[in-house]
Coordinates of N, CA and C in Angstrom, one line a residue:
X27 N 171.3 184.9 238.3 CA 171.5 183.8 239.1 C 170.8 182.5 238.6
X28 N 169.8 182.6 237.8 CA 169.1 181.5 237.3 C 169.9 180.8 236.2
X29 N 170.8 181.4 235.6 CA 171.6 180.9 234.5 C 172.4 179.7 234.9
X30 N 172.9 179.6 236.1 CA 173.7 178.5 236.5 C 172.9 177.3 236.7
X31 N 171.7 177.4 237.2 CA 170.8 176.3 237.4 C 170.3 175.8 236.0
X32 N 170.0 176.7 235.1 CA 169.6 176.3 233.8 C 170.7 175.5 233.0
X33 N 171.9 176.0 233.2 CA 173.1 175.4 232.5 C 173.3 174.0 233.1
X34 N 173.2 173.9 234.4 CA 173.4 172.6 235.1 C 172.3 171.6 234.6
X35 N 171.1 172.0 234.4 CA 170.0 171.2 233.9 C 170.3 170.7 232.5
X36 N 170.7 171.6 231.7 CA 171.1 171.3 230.3 C 172.2 170.3 230.2
X37 N 173.2 170.5 231.1 CA 174.4 169.6 231.1 C 174.0 168.2 231.5
X38 N 173.1 168.1 232.5 CA 172.6 166.9 233.0 C 171.8 166.1 231.9
X39 N 171.0 166.8 231.2 CA 170.2 166.2 230.1 C 171.1 165.8 229.0
X40 N 172.1 166.6 228.7 CA 173.1 166.2 227.6 C 173.9 165.0 228.0
X41 N 174.2 164.8 229.2 CA 175.0 163.6 229.6 C 174.1 162.4 229.5
X42 N 172.8 162.5 229.9 CA 171.9 161.4 229.9 C 171.6 161.0 228.4
X43 N 171.5 162.0 227.5 CA 171.3 161.6 226.1 C 172.5 161.0 225.5
X44 N 173.7 161.4 225.9 CA 175.0 160.9 225.4 C 175.1 159.4 225.8
X45 N 174.8 159.1 227.0 CA 174.9 157.7 227.5 C 173.8 156.8 227.1
X46 N 172.7 157.3 226.6 CA 171.5 156.6 226.3 C 171.7 155.7 225.0
X47 N 171.5 154.4 225.2 CA 171.6 153.5 224.0 C 170.4 152.5 224.1
X48 N 169.4 152.8 223.3 CA 168.2 151.9 223.4 C 168.5 150.5 222.8
X49 N 167.8 149.5 223.3 CA 168.0 148.2 222.7 C 167.1 148.2 221.4
X50 N 167.6 147.6 220.4 CA 166.9 147.5 219.1 C 166.6 146.1 218.7
X51 N 165.3 145.8 218.4 CA 164.9 144.5 217.9 C 165.0 144.5 216.4
X52 N 166.2 144.0 215.9 CA 166.4 144.1 214.4 C 165.5 143.2 213.6
X53 N 165.1 142.1 214.2 CA 164.2 141.1 213.5 C 162.8 141.8 213.3
X54 N 162.3 142.5 214.4 CA 161.0 143.2 214.2 C 161.1 144.4 213.2
X55 N 162.2 145.0 213.3 CA 162.4 146.1 212.3 C 162.5 145.6 210.9
X56 N 163.1 144.5 210.7 CA 163.2 143.9 209.3 C 161.8 143.5 208.8
X57 N 161.0 142.9 209.7 CA 159.6 142.6 209.3 C 158.8 143.8 209.0
X58 N 159.0 144.9 209.8 CA 158.2 146.1 209.6 C 158.6 146.8 208.3
X59 N 159.9 146.7 207.9 CA 160.3 147.3 206.7 C 160.0 146.5 205.5
X60 N 159.6 145.2 205.7 CA 159.2 144.4 204.6 C 160.3 143.7 203.9
X61 N 161.5 143.6 204.4 CA 162.6 142.9 203.8 C 162.4 141.4 204.0
X62 N 162.2 140.6 202.9 CA 161.9 139.2 203.1 C 163.3 138.5 203.5
X63 N 163.2 137.8 204.6 CA 164.5 137.1 205.1 C 164.6 135.7 204.5
X64 N 163.5 135.0 204.4 CA 163.6 133.6 204.0 C 163.1 133.3 202.6
X65 N 162.3 134.3 202.1 CA 161.6 134.1 200.8 C 162.4 134.4 199.6
X66 N 163.6 135.0 199.7 CA 164.4 135.4 198.6 C 164.0 136.8 198.1
X67 N 164.5 137.2 197.0 CA 164.3 138.5 196.5 C 163.3 138.5 195.4
X68 N 162.0 138.2 195.7 CA 161.0 138.1 194.7 C 160.2 139.4 194.7
X69 N 160.1 140.1 193.6 CA 159.3 141.3 193.5 C 157.9 141.0 193.1
X70 N 157.0 141.5 193.9 CA 155.6 141.3 193.5 C 154.9 142.7 193.4
X71 N 154.4 143.0 192.2 CA 153.8 144.3 192.0 C 152.3 144.2 192.4
X72 N 152.0 144.8 193.5 CA 150.6 144.7 194.0 C 149.6 145.6 193.2
X73 N 150.1 146.4 192.4 CA 149.3 147.3 191.6 C 149.2 146.9 190.1
X74 N 149.7 145.7 189.8 CA 149.8 145.3 188.4 C 148.5 145.2 187.7
X75 N 147.5 144.7 188.5 CA 146.1 144.6 187.9 C 145.3 145.8 187.8
X76 N 145.8 146.9 188.4 CA 145.0 148.1 188.5 C 145.1 149.0 187.2
X77 N 146.3 148.9 186.5 CA 146.5 149.7 185.4 C 146.9 148.9 184.2
X78 N 146.6 149.4 183.0 CA 147.1 148.8 181.8 C 148.6 149.1 181.5
X79 N 149.2 148.2 180.8 CA 150.6 148.4 180.5 C 150.7 149.5 179.4
X80 N 151.8 150.3 179.5 CA 151.9 151.4 178.5 C 152.1 150.8 177.1
X81 N 152.8 149.6 177.0 CA 153.1 149.0 175.7 C 151.8 148.6 175.0
X82 N 150.9 148.1 175.8 CA 149.6 147.6 175.3 C 148.8 148.8 174.8
X83 N 148.8 149.9 175.6 CA 148.1 151.1 175.2 C 148.6 151.7 173.9
X84 N 150.0 151.7 173.7 CA 150.6 152.2 172.5 C 150.2 151.3 171.3
X85 N 150.1 150.0 171.5 CA 149.7 149.1 170.4 C 148.3 149.3 170.0
X86 N 147.4 149.5 171.0 CA 146.0 149.8 170.7 C 145.8 151.1 169.9
X87 N 146.6 152.1 170.3 CA 146.5 153.4 169.6 C 147.0 153.3 168.2
X88 N 148.0 152.5 168.0 CA 148.6 152.3 166.6 C 147.6 151.5 165.8
X89 N 146.9 150.5 166.4 CA 146.0 149.7 165.7 C 144.7 150.6 165.3
X90 N 144.3 151.4 166.2 CA 143.1 152.3 166.0 C 143.5 153.3 164.9
X91 N 144.7 153.8 164.8 CA 145.1 154.7 163.8 C 145.1 154.1 162.4
X92 N 145.5 152.8 162.4 CA 145.6 152.1 161.1 C 144.1 151.9 160.5
X93 N 143.2 151.7 161.4 CA 141.8 151.5 160.9 C 141.2 152.7 160.3
X94 N 141.6 153.9 160.9 CA 141.0 155.1 160.5 C 141.5 155.6 159.2

């Protein structure tokens, strides 16, 4: 006997979810995702100063090998 009540509840929830359409603030979402809207498409590497470039390391290794 409890199955009918359970099915009715699931049907009610499914209808509510089907008709649910939240409002979305696309401007806030764009800011959060970090897409620059007015600044253009400039790429800034925030980790550039943390690590040496691979090319520079290879050149230093080659220079050290020539000395030895």
